[in-house]
Short mmCIF file of C-alpha atoms and ligand atoms in Angstrom, two decimals:
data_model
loop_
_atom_site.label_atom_id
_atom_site.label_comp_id
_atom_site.label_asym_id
_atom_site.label_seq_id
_atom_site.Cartn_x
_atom_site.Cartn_y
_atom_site.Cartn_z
CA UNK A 1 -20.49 1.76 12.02
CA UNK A 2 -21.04 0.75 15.70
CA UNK A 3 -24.58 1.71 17.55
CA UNK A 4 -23.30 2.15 20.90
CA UNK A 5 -26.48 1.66 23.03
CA UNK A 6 -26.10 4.13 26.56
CA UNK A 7 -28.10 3.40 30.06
CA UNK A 8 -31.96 4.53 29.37
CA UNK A 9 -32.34 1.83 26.86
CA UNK A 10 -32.80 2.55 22.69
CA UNK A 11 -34.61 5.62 22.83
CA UNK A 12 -31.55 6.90 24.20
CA UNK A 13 -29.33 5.39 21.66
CA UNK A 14 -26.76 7.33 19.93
CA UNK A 15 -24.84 6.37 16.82
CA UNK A 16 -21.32 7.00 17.74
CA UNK A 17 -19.50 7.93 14.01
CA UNK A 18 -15.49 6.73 14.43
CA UNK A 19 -12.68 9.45 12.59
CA UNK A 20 -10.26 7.72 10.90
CA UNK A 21 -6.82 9.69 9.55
CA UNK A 22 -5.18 7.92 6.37
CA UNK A 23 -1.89 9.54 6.31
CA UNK A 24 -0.79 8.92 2.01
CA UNK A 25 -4.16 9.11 1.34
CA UNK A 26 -3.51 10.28 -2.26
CA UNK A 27 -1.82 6.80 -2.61
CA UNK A 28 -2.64 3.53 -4.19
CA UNK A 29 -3.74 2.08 -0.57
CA UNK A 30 -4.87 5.12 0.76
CA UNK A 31 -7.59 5.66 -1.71
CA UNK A 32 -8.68 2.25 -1.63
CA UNK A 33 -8.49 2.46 2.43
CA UNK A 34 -10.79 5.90 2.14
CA UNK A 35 -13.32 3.70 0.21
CA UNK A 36 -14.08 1.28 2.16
CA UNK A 37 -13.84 3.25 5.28
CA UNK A 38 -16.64 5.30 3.94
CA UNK A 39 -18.24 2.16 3.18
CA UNK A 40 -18.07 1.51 6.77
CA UNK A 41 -19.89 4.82 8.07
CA UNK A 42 -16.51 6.52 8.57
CA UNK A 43 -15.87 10.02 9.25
CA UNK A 44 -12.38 9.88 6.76
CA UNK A 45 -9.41 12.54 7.16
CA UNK A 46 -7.00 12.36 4.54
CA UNK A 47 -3.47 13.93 5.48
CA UNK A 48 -1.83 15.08 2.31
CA UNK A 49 1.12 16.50 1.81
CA UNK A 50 1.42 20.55 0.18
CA UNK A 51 2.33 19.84 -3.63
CA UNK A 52 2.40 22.12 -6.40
CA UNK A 53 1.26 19.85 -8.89
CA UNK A 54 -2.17 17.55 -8.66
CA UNK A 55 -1.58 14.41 -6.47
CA UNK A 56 -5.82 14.14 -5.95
CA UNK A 57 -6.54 11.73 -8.89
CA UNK A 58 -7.08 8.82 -7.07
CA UNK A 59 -9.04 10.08 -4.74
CA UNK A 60 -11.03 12.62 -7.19
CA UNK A 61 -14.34 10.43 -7.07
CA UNK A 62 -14.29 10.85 -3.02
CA UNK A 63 -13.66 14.21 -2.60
CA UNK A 64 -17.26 15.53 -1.08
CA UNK A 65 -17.13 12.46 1.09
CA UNK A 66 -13.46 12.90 2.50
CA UNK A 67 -11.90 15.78 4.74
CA UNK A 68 -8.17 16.57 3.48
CA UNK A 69 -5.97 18.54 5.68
CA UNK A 70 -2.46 19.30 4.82
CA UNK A 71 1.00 17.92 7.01
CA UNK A 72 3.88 16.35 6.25
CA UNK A 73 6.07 13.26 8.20
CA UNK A 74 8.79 15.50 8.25
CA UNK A 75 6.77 18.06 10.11
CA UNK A 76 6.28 16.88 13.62
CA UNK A 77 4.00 20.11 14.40
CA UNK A 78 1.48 19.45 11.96
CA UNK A 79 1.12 15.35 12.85
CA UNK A 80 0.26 16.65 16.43
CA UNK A 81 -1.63 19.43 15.40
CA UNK A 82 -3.87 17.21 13.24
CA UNK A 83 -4.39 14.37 15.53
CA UNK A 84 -5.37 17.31 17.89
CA UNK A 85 -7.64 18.86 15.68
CA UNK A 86 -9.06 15.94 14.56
CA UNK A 87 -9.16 13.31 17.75
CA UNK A 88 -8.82 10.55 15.11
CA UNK A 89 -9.95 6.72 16.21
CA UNK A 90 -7.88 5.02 14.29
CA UNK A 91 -4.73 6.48 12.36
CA UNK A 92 -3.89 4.36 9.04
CA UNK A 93 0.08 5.38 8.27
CA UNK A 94 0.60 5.04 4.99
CA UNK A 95 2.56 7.55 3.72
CA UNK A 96 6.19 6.64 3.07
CA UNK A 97 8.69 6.65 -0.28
CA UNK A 98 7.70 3.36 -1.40
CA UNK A 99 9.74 2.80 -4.80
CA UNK A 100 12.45 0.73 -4.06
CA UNK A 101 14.75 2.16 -6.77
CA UNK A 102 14.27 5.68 -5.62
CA UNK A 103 15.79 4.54 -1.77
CA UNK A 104 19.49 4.30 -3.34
CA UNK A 105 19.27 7.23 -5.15
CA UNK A 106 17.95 9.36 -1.83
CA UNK A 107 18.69 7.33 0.60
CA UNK A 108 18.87 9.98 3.67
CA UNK A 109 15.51 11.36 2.25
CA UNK A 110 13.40 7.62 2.01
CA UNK A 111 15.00 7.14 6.02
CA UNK A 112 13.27 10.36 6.98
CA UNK A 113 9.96 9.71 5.38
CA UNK A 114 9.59 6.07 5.53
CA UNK A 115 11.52 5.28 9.29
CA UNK A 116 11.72 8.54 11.23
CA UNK A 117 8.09 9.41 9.84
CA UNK A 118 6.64 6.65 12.10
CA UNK A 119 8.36 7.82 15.13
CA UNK A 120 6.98 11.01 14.52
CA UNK A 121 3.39 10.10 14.08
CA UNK A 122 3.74 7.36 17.20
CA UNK A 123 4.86 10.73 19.26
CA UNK A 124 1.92 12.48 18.05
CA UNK A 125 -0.66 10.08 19.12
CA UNK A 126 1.63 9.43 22.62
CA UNK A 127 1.05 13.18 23.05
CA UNK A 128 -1.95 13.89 21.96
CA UNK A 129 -4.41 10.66 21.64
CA UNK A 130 -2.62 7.79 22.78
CA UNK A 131 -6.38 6.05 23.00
CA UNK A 132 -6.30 5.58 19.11
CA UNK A 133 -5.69 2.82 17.21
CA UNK A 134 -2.59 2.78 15.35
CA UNK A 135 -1.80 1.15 11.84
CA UNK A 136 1.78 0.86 10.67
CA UNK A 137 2.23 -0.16 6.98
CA UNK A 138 5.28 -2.87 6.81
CA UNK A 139 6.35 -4.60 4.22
CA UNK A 140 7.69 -7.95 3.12
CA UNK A 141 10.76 -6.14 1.53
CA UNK A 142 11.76 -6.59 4.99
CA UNK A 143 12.34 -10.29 4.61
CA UNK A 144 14.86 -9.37 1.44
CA UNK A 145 17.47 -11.91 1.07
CA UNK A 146 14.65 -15.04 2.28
CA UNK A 147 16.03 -17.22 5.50
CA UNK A 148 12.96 -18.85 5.48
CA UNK A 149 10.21 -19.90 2.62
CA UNK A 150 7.41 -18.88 3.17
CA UNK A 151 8.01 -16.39 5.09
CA UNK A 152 5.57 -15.57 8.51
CA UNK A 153 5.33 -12.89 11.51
CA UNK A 154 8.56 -14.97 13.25
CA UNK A 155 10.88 -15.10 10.33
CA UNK A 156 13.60 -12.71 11.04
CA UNK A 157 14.35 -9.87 9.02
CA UNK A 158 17.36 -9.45 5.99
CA UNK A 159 16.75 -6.12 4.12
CA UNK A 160 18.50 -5.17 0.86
CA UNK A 161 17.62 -1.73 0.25
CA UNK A 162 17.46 1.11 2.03
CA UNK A 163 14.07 1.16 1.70
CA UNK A 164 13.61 -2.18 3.65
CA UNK A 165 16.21 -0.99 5.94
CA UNK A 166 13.71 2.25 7.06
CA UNK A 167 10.33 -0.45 6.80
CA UNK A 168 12.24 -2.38 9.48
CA UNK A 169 13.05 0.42 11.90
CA UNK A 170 8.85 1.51 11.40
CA UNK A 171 7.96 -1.76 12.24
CA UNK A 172 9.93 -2.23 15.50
CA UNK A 173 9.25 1.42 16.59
CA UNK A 174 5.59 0.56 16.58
CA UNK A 175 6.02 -2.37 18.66
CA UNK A 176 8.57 -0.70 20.59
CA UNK A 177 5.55 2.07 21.05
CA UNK A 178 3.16 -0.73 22.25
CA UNK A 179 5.03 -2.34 24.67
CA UNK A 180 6.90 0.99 26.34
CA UNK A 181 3.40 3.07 26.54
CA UNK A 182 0.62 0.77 25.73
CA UNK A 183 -0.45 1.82 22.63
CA UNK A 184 -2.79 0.14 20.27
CA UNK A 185 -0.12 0.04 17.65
CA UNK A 186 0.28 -2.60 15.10
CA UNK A 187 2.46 -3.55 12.22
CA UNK A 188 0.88 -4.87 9.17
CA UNK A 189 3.61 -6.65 6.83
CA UNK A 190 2.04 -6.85 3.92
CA UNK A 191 3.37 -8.20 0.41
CA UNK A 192 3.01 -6.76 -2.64
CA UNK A 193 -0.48 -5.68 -4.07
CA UNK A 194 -1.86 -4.33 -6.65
CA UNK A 195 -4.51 -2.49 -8.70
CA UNK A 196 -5.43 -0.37 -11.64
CA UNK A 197 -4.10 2.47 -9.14
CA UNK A 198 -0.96 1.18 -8.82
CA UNK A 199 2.02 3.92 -9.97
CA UNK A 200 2.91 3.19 -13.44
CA UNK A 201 6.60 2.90 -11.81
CA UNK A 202 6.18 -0.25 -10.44
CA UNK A 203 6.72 -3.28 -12.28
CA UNK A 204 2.99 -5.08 -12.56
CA UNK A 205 1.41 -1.62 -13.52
CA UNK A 206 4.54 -0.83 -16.03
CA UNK A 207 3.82 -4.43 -17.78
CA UNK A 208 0.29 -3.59 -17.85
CA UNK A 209 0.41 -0.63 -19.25
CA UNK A 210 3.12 -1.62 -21.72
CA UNK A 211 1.02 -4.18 -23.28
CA UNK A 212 -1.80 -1.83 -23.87
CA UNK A 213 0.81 0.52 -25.66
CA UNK A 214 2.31 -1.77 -27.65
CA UNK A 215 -1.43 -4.05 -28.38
CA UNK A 216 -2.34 -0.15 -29.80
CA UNK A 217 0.59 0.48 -31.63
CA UNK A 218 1.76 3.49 -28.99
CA UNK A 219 5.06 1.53 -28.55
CA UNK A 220 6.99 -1.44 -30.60
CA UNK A 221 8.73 -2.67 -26.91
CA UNK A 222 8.83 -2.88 -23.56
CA UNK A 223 12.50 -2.68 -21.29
CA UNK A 224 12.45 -4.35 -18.10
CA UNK A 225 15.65 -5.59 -15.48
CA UNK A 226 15.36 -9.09 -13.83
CA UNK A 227 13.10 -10.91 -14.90
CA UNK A 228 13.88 -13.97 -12.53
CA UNK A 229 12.15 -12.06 -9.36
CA UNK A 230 9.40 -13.61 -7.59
CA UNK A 231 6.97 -11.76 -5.87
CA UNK A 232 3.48 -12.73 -3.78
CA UNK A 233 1.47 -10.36 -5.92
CA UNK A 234 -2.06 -9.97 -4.58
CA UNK A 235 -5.15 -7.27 -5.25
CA UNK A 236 -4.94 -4.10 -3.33
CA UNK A 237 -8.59 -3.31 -2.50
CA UNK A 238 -8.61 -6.84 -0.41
CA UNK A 239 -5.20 -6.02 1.37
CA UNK A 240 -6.98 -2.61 2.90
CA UNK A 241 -10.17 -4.85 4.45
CA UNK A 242 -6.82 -6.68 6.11
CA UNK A 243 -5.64 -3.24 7.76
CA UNK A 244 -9.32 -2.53 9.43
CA UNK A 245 -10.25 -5.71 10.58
CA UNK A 246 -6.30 -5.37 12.62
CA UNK A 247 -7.16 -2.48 14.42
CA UNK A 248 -10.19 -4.10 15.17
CA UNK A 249 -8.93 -6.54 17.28
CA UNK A 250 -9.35 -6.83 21.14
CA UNK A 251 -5.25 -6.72 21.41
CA UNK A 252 -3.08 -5.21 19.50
CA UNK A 253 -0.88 -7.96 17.32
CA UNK A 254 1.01 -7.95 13.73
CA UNK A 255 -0.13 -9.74 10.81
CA UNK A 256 1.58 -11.16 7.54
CA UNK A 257 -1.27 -10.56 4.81
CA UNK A 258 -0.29 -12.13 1.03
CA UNK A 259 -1.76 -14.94 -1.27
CA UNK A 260 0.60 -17.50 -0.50
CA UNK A 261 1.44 -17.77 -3.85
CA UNK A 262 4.22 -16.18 -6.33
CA UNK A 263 5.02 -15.72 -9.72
CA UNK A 264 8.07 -14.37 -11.17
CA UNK A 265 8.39 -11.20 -13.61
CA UNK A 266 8.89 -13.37 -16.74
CA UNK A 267 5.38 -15.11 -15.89
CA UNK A 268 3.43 -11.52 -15.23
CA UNK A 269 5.11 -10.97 -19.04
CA UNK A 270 3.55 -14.23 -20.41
CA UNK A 271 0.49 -13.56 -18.73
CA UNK A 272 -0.03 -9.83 -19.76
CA UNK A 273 0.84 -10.18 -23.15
CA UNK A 274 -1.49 -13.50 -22.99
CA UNK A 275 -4.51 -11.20 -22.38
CA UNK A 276 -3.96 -9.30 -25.85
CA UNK A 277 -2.59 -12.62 -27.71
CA UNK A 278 0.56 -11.50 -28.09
CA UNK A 279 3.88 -13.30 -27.19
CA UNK A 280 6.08 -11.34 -24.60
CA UNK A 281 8.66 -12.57 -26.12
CA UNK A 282 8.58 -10.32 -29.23
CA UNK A 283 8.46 -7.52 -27.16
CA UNK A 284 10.50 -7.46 -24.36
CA UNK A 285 13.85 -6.15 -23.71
CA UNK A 286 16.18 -6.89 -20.77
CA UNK A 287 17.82 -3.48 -20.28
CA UNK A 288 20.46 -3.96 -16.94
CA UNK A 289 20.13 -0.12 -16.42
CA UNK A 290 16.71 -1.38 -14.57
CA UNK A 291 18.73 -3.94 -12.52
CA UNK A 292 19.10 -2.92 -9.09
CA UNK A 293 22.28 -3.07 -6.86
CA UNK A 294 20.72 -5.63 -4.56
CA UNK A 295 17.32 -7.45 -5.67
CA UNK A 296 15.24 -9.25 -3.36
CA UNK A 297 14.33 -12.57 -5.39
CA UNK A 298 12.08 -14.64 -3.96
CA UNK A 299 8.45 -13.50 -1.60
CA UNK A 300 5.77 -16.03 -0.61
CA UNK A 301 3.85 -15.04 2.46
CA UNK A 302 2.45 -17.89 5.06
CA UNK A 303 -0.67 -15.89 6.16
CA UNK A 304 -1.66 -18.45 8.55
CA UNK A 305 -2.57 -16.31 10.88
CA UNK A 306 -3.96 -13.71 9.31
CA UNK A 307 -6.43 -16.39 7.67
CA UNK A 308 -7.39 -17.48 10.90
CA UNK A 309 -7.28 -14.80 13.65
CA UNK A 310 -8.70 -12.20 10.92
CA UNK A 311 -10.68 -14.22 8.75
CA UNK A 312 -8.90 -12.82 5.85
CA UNK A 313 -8.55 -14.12 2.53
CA UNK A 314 -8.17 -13.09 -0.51
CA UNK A 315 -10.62 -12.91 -3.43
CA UNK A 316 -8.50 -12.37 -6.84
CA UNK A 317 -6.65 -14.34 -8.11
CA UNK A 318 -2.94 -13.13 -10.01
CA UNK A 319 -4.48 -13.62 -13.25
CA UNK A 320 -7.63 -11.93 -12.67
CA UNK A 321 -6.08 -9.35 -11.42
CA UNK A 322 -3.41 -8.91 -14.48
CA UNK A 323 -6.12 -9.33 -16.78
CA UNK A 324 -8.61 -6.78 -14.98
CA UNK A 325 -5.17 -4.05 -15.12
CA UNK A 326 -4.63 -4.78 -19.21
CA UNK A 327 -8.24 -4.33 -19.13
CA UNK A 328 -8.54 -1.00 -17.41
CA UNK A 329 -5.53 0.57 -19.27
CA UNK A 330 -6.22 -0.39 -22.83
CA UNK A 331 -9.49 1.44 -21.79
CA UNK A 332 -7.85 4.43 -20.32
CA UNK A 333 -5.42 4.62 -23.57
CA UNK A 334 -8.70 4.12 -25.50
CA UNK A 335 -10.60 7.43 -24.12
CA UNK A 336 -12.63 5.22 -22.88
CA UNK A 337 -14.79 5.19 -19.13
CA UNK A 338 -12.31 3.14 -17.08
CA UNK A 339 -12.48 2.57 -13.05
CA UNK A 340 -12.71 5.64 -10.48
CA UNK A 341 -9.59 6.44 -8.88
CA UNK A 342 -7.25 5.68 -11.83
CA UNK A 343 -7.21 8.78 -14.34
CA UNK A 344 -3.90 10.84 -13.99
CA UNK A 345 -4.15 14.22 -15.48
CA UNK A 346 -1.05 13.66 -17.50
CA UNK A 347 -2.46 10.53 -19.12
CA UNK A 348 -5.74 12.06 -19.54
CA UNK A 349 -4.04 13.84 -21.64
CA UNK A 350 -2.24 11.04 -23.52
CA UNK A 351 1.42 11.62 -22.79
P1 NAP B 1 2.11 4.98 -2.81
O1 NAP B 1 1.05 4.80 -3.85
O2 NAP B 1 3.51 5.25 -3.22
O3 NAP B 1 1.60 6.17 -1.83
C1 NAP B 1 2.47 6.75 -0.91
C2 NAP B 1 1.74 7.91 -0.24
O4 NAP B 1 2.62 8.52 0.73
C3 NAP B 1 1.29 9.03 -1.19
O5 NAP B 1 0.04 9.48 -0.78
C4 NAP B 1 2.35 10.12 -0.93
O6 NAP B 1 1.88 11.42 -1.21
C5 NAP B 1 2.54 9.94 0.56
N1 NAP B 1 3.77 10.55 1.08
C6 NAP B 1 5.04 10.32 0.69
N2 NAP B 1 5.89 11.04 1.42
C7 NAP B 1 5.15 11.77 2.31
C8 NAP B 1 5.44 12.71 3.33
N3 NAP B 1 6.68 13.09 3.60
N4 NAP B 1 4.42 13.23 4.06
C9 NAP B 1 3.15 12.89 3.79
N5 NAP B 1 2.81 12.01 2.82
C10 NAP B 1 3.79 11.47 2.09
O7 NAP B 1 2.15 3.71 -1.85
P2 NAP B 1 1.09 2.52 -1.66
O8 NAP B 1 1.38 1.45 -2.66
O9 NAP B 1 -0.26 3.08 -1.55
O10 NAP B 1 1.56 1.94 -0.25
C11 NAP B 1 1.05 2.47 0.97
C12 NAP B 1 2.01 2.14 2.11
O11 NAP B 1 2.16 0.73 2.21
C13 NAP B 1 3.43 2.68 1.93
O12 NAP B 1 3.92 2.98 3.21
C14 NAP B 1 4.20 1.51 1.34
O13 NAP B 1 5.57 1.63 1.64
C15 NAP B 1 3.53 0.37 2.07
N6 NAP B 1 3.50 -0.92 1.39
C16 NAP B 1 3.03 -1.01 0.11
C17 NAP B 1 2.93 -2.25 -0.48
C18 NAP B 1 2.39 -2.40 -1.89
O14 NAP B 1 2.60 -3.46 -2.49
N7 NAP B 1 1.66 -1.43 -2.41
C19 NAP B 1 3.31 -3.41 0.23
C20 NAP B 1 3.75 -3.27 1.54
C21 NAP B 1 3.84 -2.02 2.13
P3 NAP B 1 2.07 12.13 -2.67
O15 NAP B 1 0.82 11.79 -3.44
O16 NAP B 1 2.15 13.56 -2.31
O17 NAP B 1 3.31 11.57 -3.28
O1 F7E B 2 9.40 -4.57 -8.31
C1 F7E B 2 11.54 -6.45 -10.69
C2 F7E B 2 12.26 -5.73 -9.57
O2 F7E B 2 9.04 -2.12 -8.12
C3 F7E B 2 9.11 -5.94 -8.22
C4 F7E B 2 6.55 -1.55 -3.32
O3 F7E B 2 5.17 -1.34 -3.24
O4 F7E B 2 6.27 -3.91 -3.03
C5 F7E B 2 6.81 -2.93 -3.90
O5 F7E B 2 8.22 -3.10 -4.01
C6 F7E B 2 10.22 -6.77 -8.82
C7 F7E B 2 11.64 -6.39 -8.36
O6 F7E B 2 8.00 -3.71 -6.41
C8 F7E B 2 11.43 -4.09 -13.45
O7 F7E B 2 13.69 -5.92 -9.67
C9 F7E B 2 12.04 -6.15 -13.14
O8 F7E B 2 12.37 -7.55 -8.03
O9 F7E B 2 7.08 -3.60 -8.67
P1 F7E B 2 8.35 -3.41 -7.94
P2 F7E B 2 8.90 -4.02 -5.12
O10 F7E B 2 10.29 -3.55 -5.28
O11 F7E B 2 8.69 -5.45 -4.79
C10 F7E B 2 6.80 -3.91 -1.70
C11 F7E B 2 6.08 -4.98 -0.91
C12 F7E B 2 6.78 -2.57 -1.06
O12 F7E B 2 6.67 -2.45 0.14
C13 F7E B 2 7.18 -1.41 -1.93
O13 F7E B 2 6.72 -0.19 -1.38
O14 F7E B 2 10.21 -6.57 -10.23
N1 F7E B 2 11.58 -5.70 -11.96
N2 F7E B 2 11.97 -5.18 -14.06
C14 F7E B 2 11.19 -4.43 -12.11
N3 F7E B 2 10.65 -3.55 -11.24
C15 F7E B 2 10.35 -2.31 -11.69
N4 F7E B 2 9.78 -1.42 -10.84
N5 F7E B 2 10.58 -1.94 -12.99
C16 F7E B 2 11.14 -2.79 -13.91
O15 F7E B 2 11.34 -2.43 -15.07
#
């Protein structure tokens, strides 16, 4: 929180609370984004999207301390309707169809969400509040097939899914924003991260929670595609502290944020199943229904800049981090407490 000091001296000072709108606040970022917003003194608006099933588990702890108001990044009205309402500081975007898998199978659907989306929220704030601070959340799936390793803010972009296809149009519309009208609009491309929050979907948290299963007896295997994929794999509540300190820069700029180091599938395997003594080998099967039509194999991000102009870094390491998610979901297929943020309703109830 900033204690903005007007003419008249300190008795006169006011404490000036900033609004901030996460838009996919009921996702893994987005709750850990709310956090530590609150942790900073924010005022914290949540956009979420009208469901009729429960999307508020992650955020279920926060839920006195957070204001959620419904829209939707196909709905143009509501985005300028809510920054209206709501006069936000700084607007976090992270709403978007973010399984990669899911972009071939609706690939007119992920375009709308995860490219036209950020057009439509850039209009809104051009409309409405073109004072706030903007964060658009890119993605190293935009560097696909690798020209370059590692790979920085100037490597140039080779998506292979339509998901990276939509990631790069979002990223070049918020620059495209900034330099035709000024806005304070950046582009964080950020590589992959991680947490106990993370959607069992995606290959870390599937691993994870695979070994608890099969460490319980719940399941005798585990089916997986390539195995050869390397990702930058880093922990998710240090890549939000990455997405503040941007917009609170003196200019506008885009970052890379990742650990600089990677780790293919096979190794996350060995190290999971390491946690619980067992040998990943027993257990896993290579099923090429999982294979998709065009993998991106190899992610190593050269945060140089990040490091330095931020001062960011991170502050767990793969392995802690794979050991702290076997930890949290042998605990949640235990019954036992296990962190906020993580319980689904479905698995509460042990499906
Ligand atoms: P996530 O868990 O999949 O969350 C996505 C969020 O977007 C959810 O809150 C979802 O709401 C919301 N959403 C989807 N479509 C929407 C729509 N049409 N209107 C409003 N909200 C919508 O994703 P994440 O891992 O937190 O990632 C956050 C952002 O960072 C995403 O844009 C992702 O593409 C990007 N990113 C992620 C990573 C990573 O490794 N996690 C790396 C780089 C970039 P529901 O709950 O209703 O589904
Ligand atoms: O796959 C391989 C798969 O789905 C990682 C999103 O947050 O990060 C994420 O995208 C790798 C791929 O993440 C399985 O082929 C093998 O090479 O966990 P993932 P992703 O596709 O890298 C980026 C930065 C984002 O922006 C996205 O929003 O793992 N893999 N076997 C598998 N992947 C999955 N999901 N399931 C498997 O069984």
């Amino acid at each position: 929180m900033r204690i903005e000091r007007e003419a008249g001296g300190p008795r006169r000072a006011m404490l000036k609370q900033k609004t901030a709108l996460i838009t996919g606040i009921t996702g893994q970022d987005g709750s850990y984004l709310a956090e530590f917003l609150l942790e900073q003194g924010y005022r914290v608006v949540g956009m979420q999207r009208r469901s009729s099933t429960e999307t508020l588990w992650r955020i279920a702890h926060l839920l006195d301390k957070i204001e959620l108001v419904q829209g939707d990044l196909l709905d143009q009205l509501s985005l300028i309707e809510i920054v209206q309402a709501y006069q936000p500081d700084e607007i976090y975007n992270l709403a978007a169809q973010s399984f990669v898998p899911t972009s071939w199978q609706q690939p007119v659907l992920t375009g709308e969400f995860t490219a036209l989306g950020v057009t439509r929220l850039l209009e809104a704030v051009r409309l409405v509040k073109p004072d706030a601070k903007f964060y658009q959340a890119s993605s190293s799936e935009m560097f696909g097939k690798v020209v370059e390793v590692p790979q920085n803010e100037r490597t140039p972009f080779y998506p292979r899914s339509p998901y990276g296809v939509s990631k790069v149009y979002g990223h070049y519309i918020t620059i495209n924003y900034r330099e035709s009208y000024g806005l304070f609009a950046v582009s964080g491309i950020l590589f992959n991260h991680e947490s106990p929050r993370r959607g069992l979907e995606f290959v870390t948290r599937k691993v994870t929670h695979g070994v608890a299963k099969i460490k319980l007896g719940l399941a005798r295997e585990l089916r997986l595609g390539n195995l050869d994929a390397r990702r930058d794999w880093g922990y998710a509540p240090d890549y939000v502290q990455a997405m503040w300190l941007m917009l609170q820069q003196d200019q506008p700029d885009d970052f890379v944020v990742g650990t600089g180091k990677t780790h293919s599938v096979r190794q996350l395997c060995e190290i999971a199943f390491g946690c619980v003594g067992l040998n990943w080998e027993d257990y896993v099967v290579v099923d090429p229904a999982l294979f998709r039509p065009a993998d991106v194999d190899l992610l190593v991000a050269d945060a140089t800049k990040a490091r330095t102009v931020l001062g960011w870094r991170p502050t767990v390491s793969f392995e802690e981090m794979i050991e702290l998610m076997v930890d949290a979901d042998l605990r949640l297929l235990k019954g036992e407490d296990v962190p906020p943020g993580m319980v689904a309703p479905v698995l509460r109830r042990g499906i």
